[in-house]
Coordinates of N, CA, C and O in Angstrom, one line a residue:
X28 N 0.8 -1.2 0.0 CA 0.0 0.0 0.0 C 0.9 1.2 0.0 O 1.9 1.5 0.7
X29 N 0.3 2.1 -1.1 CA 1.5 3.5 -1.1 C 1.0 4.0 0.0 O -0.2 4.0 0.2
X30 N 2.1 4.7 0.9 CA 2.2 5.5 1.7 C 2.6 7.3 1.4 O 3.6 7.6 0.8
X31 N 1.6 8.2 2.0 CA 1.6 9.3 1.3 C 1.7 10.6 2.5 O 1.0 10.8 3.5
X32 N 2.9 11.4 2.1 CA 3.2 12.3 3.0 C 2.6 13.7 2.2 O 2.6 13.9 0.9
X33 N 2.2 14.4 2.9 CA 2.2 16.3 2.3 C 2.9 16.9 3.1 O 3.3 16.6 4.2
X34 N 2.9 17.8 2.4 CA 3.7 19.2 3.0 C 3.3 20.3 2.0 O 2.8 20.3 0.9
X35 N 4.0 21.5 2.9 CA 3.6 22.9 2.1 C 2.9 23.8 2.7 O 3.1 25.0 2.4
X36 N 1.7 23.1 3.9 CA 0.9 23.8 4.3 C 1.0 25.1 5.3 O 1.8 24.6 6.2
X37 N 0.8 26.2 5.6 CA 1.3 27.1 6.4 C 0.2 28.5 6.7 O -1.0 28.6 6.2
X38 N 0.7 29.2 7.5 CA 0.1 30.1 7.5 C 0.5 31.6 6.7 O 1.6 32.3 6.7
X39 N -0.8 31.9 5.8 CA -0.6 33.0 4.6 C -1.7 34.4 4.8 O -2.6 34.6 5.6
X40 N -1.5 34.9 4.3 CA -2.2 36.5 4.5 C -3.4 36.5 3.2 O -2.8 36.4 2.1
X41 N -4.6 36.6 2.9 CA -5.5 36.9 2.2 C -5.4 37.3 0.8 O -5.6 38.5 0.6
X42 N -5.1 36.7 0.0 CA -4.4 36.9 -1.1 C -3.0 36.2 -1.6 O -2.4 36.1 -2.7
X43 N -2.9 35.9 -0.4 CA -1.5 35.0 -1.2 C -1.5 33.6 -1.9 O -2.6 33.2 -2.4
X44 N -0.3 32.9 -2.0 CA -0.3 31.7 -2.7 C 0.6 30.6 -1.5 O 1.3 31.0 -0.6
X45 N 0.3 29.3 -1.8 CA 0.8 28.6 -1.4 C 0.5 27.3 -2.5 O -0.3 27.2 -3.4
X46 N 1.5 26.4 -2.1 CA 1.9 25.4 -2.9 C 2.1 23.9 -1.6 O 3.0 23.8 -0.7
X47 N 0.9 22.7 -2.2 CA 1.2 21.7 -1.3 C 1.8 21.2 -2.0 O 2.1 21.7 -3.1
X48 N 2.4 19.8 -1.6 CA 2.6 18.6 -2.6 C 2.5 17.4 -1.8 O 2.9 17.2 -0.6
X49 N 2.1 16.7 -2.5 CA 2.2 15.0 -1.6 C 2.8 14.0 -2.8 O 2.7 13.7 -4.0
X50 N 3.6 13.8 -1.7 CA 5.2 12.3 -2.4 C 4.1 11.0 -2.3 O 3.1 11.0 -1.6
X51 N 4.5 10.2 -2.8 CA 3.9 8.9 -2.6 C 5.3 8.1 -2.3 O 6.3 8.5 -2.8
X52 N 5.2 6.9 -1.7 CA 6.7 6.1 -1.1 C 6.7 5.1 -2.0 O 7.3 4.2 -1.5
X53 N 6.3 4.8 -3.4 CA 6.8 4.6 -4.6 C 6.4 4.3 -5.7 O 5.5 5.1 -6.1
X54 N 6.8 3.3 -6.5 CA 6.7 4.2 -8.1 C 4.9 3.7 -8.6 O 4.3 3.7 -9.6
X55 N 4.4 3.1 -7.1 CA 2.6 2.7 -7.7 C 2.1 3.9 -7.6 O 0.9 4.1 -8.0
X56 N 2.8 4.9 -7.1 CA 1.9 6.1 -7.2 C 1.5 6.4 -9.2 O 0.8 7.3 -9.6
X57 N 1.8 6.0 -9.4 CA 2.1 6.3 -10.9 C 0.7 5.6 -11.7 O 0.3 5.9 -12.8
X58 N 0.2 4.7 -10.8 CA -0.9 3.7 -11.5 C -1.9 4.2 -10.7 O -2.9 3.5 -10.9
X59 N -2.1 5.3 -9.9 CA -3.5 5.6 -9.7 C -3.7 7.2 -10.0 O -2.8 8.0 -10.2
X60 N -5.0 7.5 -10.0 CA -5.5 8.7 -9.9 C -5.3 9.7 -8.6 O -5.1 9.1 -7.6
X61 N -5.4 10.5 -8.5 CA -5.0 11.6 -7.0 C -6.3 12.5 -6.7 O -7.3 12.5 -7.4
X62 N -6.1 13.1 -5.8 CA -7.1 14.1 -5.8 C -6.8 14.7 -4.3 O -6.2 14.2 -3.3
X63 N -7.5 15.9 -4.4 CA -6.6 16.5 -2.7 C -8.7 16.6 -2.5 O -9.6 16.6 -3.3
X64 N -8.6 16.7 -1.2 CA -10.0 17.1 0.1 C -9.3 18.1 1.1 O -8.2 17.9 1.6
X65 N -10.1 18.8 1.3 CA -9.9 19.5 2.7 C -11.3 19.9 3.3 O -12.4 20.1 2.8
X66 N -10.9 19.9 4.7 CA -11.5 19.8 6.0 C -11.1 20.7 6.6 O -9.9 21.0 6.8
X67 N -12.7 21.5 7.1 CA -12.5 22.5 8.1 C -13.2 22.2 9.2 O -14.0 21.4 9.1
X68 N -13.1 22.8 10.4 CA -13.3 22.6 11.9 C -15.2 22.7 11.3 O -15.7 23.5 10.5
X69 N -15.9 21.5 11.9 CA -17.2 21.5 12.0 C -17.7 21.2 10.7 O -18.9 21.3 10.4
X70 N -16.8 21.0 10.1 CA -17.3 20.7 8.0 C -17.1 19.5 7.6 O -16.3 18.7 8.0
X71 N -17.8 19.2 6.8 CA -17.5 17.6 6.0 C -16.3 17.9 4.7 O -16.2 18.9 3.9
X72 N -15.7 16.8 5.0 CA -14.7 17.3 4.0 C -15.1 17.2 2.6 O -15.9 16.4 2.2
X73 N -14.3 18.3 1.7 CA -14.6 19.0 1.0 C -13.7 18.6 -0.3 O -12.4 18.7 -0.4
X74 N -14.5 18.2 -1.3 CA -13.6 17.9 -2.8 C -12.9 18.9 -3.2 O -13.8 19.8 -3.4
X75 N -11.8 19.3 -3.4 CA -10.7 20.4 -3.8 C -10.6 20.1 -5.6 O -11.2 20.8 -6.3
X76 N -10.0 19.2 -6.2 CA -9.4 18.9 -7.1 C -8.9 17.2 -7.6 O -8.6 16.3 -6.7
X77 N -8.8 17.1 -8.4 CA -8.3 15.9 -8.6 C -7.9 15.2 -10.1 O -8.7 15.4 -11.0
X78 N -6.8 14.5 -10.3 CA -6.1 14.3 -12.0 C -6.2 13.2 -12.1 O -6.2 12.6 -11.0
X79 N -6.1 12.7 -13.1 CA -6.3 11.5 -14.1 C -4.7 11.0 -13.9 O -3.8 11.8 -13.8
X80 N -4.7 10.0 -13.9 CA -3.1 8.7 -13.6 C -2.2 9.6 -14.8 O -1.0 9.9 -14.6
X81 N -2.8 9.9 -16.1 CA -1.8 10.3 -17.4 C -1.9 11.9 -16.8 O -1.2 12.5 -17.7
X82 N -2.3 12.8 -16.0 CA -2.7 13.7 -15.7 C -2.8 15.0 -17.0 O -2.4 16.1 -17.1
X83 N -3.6 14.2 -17.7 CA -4.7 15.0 -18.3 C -5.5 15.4 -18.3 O -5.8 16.2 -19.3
X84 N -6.3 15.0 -17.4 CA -7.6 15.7 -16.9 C -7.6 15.8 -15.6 O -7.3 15.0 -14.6
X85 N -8.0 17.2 -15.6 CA -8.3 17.7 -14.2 C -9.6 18.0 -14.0 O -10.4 18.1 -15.0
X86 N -10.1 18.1 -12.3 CA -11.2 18.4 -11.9 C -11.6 19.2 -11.1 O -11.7 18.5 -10.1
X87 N -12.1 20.7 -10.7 CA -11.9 21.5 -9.8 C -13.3 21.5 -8.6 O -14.3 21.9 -9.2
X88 N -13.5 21.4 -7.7 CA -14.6 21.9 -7.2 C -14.9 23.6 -7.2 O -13.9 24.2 -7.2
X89 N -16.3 24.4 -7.1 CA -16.5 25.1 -7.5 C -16.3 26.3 -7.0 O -16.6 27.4 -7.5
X90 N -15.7 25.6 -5.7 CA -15.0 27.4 -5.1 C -13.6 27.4 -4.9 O -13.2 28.2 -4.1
X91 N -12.8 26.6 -5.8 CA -11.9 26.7 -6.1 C -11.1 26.6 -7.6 O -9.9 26.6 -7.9
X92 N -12.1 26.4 -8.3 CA -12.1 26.5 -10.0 C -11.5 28.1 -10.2 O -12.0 29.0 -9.6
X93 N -10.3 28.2 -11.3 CA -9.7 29.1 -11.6 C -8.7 29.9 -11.1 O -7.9 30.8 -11.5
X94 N -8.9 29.2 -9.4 CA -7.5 29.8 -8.3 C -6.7 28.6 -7.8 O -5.7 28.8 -7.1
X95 N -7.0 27.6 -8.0 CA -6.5 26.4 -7.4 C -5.6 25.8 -9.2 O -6.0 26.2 -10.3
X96 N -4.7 24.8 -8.9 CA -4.1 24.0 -10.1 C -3.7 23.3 -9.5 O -3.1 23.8 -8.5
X97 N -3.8 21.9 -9.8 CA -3.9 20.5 -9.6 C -3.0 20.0 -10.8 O -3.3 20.0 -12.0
X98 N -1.2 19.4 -10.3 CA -0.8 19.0 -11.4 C -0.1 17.7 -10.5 O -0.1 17.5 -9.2
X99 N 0.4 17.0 -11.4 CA 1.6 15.8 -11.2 C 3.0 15.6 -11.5 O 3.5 16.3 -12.4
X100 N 3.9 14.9 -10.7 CA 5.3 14.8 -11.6 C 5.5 13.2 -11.4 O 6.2 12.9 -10.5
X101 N 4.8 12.1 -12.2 CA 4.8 10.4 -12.0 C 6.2 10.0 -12.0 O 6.5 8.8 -11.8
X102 N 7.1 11.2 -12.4 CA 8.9 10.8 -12.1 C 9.3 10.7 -10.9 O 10.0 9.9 -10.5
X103 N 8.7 11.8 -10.2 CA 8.9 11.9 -9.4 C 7.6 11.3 -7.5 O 7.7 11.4 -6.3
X104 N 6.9 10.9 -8.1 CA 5.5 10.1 -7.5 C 5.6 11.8 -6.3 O 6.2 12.1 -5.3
X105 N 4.9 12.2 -7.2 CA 4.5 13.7 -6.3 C 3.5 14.5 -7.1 O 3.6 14.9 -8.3
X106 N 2.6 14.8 -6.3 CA 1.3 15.7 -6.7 C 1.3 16.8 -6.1 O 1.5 16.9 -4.9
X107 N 1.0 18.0 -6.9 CA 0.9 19.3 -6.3 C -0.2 20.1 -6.5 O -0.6 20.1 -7.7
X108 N -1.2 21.1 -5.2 CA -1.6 21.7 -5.6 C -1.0 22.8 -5.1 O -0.4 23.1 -4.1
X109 N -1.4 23.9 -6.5 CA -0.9 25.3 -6.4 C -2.4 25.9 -6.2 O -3.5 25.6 -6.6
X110 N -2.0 26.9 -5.4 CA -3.2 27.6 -4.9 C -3.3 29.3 -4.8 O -2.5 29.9 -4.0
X111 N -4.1 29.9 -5.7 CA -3.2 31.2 -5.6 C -5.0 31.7 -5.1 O -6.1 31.1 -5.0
X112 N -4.7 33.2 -4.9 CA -5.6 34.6 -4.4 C -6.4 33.5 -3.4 O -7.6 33.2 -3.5
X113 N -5.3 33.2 -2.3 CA -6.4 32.5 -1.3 C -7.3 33.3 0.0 O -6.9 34.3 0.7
X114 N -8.1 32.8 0.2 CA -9.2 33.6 0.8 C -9.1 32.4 2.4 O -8.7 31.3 2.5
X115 N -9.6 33.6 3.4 CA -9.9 33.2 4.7 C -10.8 31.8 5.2 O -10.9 31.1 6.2
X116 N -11.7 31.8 3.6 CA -12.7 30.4 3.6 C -11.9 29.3 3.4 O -12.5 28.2 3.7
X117 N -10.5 29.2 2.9 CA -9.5 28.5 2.2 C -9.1 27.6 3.3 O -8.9 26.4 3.1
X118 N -9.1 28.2 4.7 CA -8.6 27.6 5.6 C -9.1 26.4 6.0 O -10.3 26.4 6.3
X119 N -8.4 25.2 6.2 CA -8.7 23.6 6.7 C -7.5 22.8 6.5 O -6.7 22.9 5.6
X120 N -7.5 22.1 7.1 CA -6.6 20.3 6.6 C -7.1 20.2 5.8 O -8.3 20.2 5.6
X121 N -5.8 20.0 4.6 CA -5.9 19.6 3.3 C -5.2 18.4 3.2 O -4.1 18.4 3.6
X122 N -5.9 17.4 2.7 CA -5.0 15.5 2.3 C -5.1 15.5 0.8 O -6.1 16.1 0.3
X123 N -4.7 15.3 0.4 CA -4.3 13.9 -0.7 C -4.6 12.6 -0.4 O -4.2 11.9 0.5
X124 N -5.3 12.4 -1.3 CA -5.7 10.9 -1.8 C -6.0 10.4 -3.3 O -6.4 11.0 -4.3
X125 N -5.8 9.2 -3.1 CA -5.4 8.3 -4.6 C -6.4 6.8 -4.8 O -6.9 6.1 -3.9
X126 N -6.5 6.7 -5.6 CA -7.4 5.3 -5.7 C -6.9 5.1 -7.4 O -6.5 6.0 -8.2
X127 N -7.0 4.1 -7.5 CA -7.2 3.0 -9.2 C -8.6 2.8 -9.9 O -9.4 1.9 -9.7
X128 N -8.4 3.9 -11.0 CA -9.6 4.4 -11.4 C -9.6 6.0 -12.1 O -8.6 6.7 -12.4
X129 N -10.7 6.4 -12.2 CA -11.0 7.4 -12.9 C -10.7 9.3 -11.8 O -11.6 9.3 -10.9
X130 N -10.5 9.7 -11.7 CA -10.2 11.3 -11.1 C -11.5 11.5 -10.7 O -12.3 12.3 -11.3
X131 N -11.7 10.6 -9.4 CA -13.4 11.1 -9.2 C -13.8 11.9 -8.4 O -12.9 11.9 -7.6
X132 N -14.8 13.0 -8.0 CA -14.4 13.9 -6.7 C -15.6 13.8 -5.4 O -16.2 14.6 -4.8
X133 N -15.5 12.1 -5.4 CA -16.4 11.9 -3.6 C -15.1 10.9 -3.2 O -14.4 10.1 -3.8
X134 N -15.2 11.5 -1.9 CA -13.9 10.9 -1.3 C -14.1 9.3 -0.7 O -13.2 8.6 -0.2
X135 N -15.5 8.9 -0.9 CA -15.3 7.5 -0.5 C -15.0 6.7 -2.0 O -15.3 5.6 -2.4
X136 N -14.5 7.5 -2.5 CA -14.2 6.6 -3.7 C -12.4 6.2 -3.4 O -12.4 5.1 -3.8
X137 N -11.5 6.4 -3.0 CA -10.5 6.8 -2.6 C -9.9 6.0 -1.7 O -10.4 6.3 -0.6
X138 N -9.0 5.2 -1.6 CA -8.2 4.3 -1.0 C -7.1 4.8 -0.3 O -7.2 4.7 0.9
X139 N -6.5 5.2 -0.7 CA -5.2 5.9 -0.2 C -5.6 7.6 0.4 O -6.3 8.4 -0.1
X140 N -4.8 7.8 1.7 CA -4.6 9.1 2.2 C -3.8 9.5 2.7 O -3.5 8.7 3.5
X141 N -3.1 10.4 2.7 CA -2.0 11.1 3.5 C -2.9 11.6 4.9 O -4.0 11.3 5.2
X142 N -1.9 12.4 5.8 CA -1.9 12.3 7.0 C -2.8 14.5 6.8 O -3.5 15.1 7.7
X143 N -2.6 14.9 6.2 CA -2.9 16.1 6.4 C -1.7 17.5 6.4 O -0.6 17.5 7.1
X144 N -1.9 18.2 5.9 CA -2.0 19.6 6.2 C -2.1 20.7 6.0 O -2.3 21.2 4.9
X145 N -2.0 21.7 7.2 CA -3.1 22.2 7.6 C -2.5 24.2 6.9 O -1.4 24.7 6.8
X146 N -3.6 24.7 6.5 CA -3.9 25.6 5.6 C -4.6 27.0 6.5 O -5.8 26.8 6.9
X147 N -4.1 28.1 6.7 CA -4.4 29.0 8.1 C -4.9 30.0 6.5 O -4.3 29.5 5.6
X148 N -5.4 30.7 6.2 CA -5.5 32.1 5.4 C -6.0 33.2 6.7 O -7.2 33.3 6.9
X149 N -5.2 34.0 7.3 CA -5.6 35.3 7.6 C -6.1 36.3 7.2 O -5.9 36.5 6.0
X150 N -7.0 37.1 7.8 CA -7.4 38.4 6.9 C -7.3 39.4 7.0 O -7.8 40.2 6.2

C-alpha cells in the first residue's frame, strides 16, 4: 500500500499563494489517480481537485475553480496543488488521496490518504 506524505501547508495572508505537494513512497503512485479534500473545523470534507493517472484531466470543485491548479510529476510520484488569491474560507486540513480508477471527486471513492496539512489564510 503507497504511503503518502504532504507538505507545504502554512500560515498565509489573504491573497497570497501557497503550494502543497504529496510524495507517494513509490513508483505505484504512478498507477492511480490523486485528488486533494480539505476539512475545516465543523465541516464535512470537501472535494478540492483531482487528476487522471496520465494527468490529463483535471477536476476542480466550485469554489476553487480558476484559483487552485492541480498538477503531477509520476517521475517523481509527487502531486501538487498550487493555490493562488487565497481567501480566509481556504482555511482547513488539506490530504491527498489516490485510488485506481477514474479522477473522481467523492472521497469514498479513494483508497489511499496522507496524514494532512493544515492551511491557516488570515485576513
Amino acid at each position: 500500500q503507497v504511503q503518502l506524505v504532504e507538505s507545504g501547508g502554512g500560515l498565509v495572508q489573504a491573497g497570497g499563494s501557497l503550494r502543497l505537494s504529496c510524495v507517494g513512497s513509490d513508483r505505484s503512485f504512478s498507477n492511480y489517480a490523486w485528488a486533494w479534500f480539505r476539512q475545516a473545523p465543523g465541516k464535512d470534507r470537501e472535494f478540492v481537485a483531482s487528476i487522471s493517472i496520465n494527468g490529463e484531466m483535471t477536476y476542480y470543485g466550485d469554489s476553487v475553480n480558476g484559483r487552485f491548479t492541480i498538477s503531477r510529476d509520476n517521475e517523481k510520484n509527487t502531486m501538487f496543488l498550487h493555490m493562488n488569491s487565497l481567501k480566509p474560507e481556504d482555511t482547513a486540513v488539506y490530504y491527498c488521496a489516490g485510488h485506481w480508477g477514474l479522477a473522481l471527486k467523492t472521497s469514498k471513492s479513494y483508497e489511499f490518504w496522507g496524514q494532512g496539512t493544515q492551511v491557516t489564510v488570515s485576513s
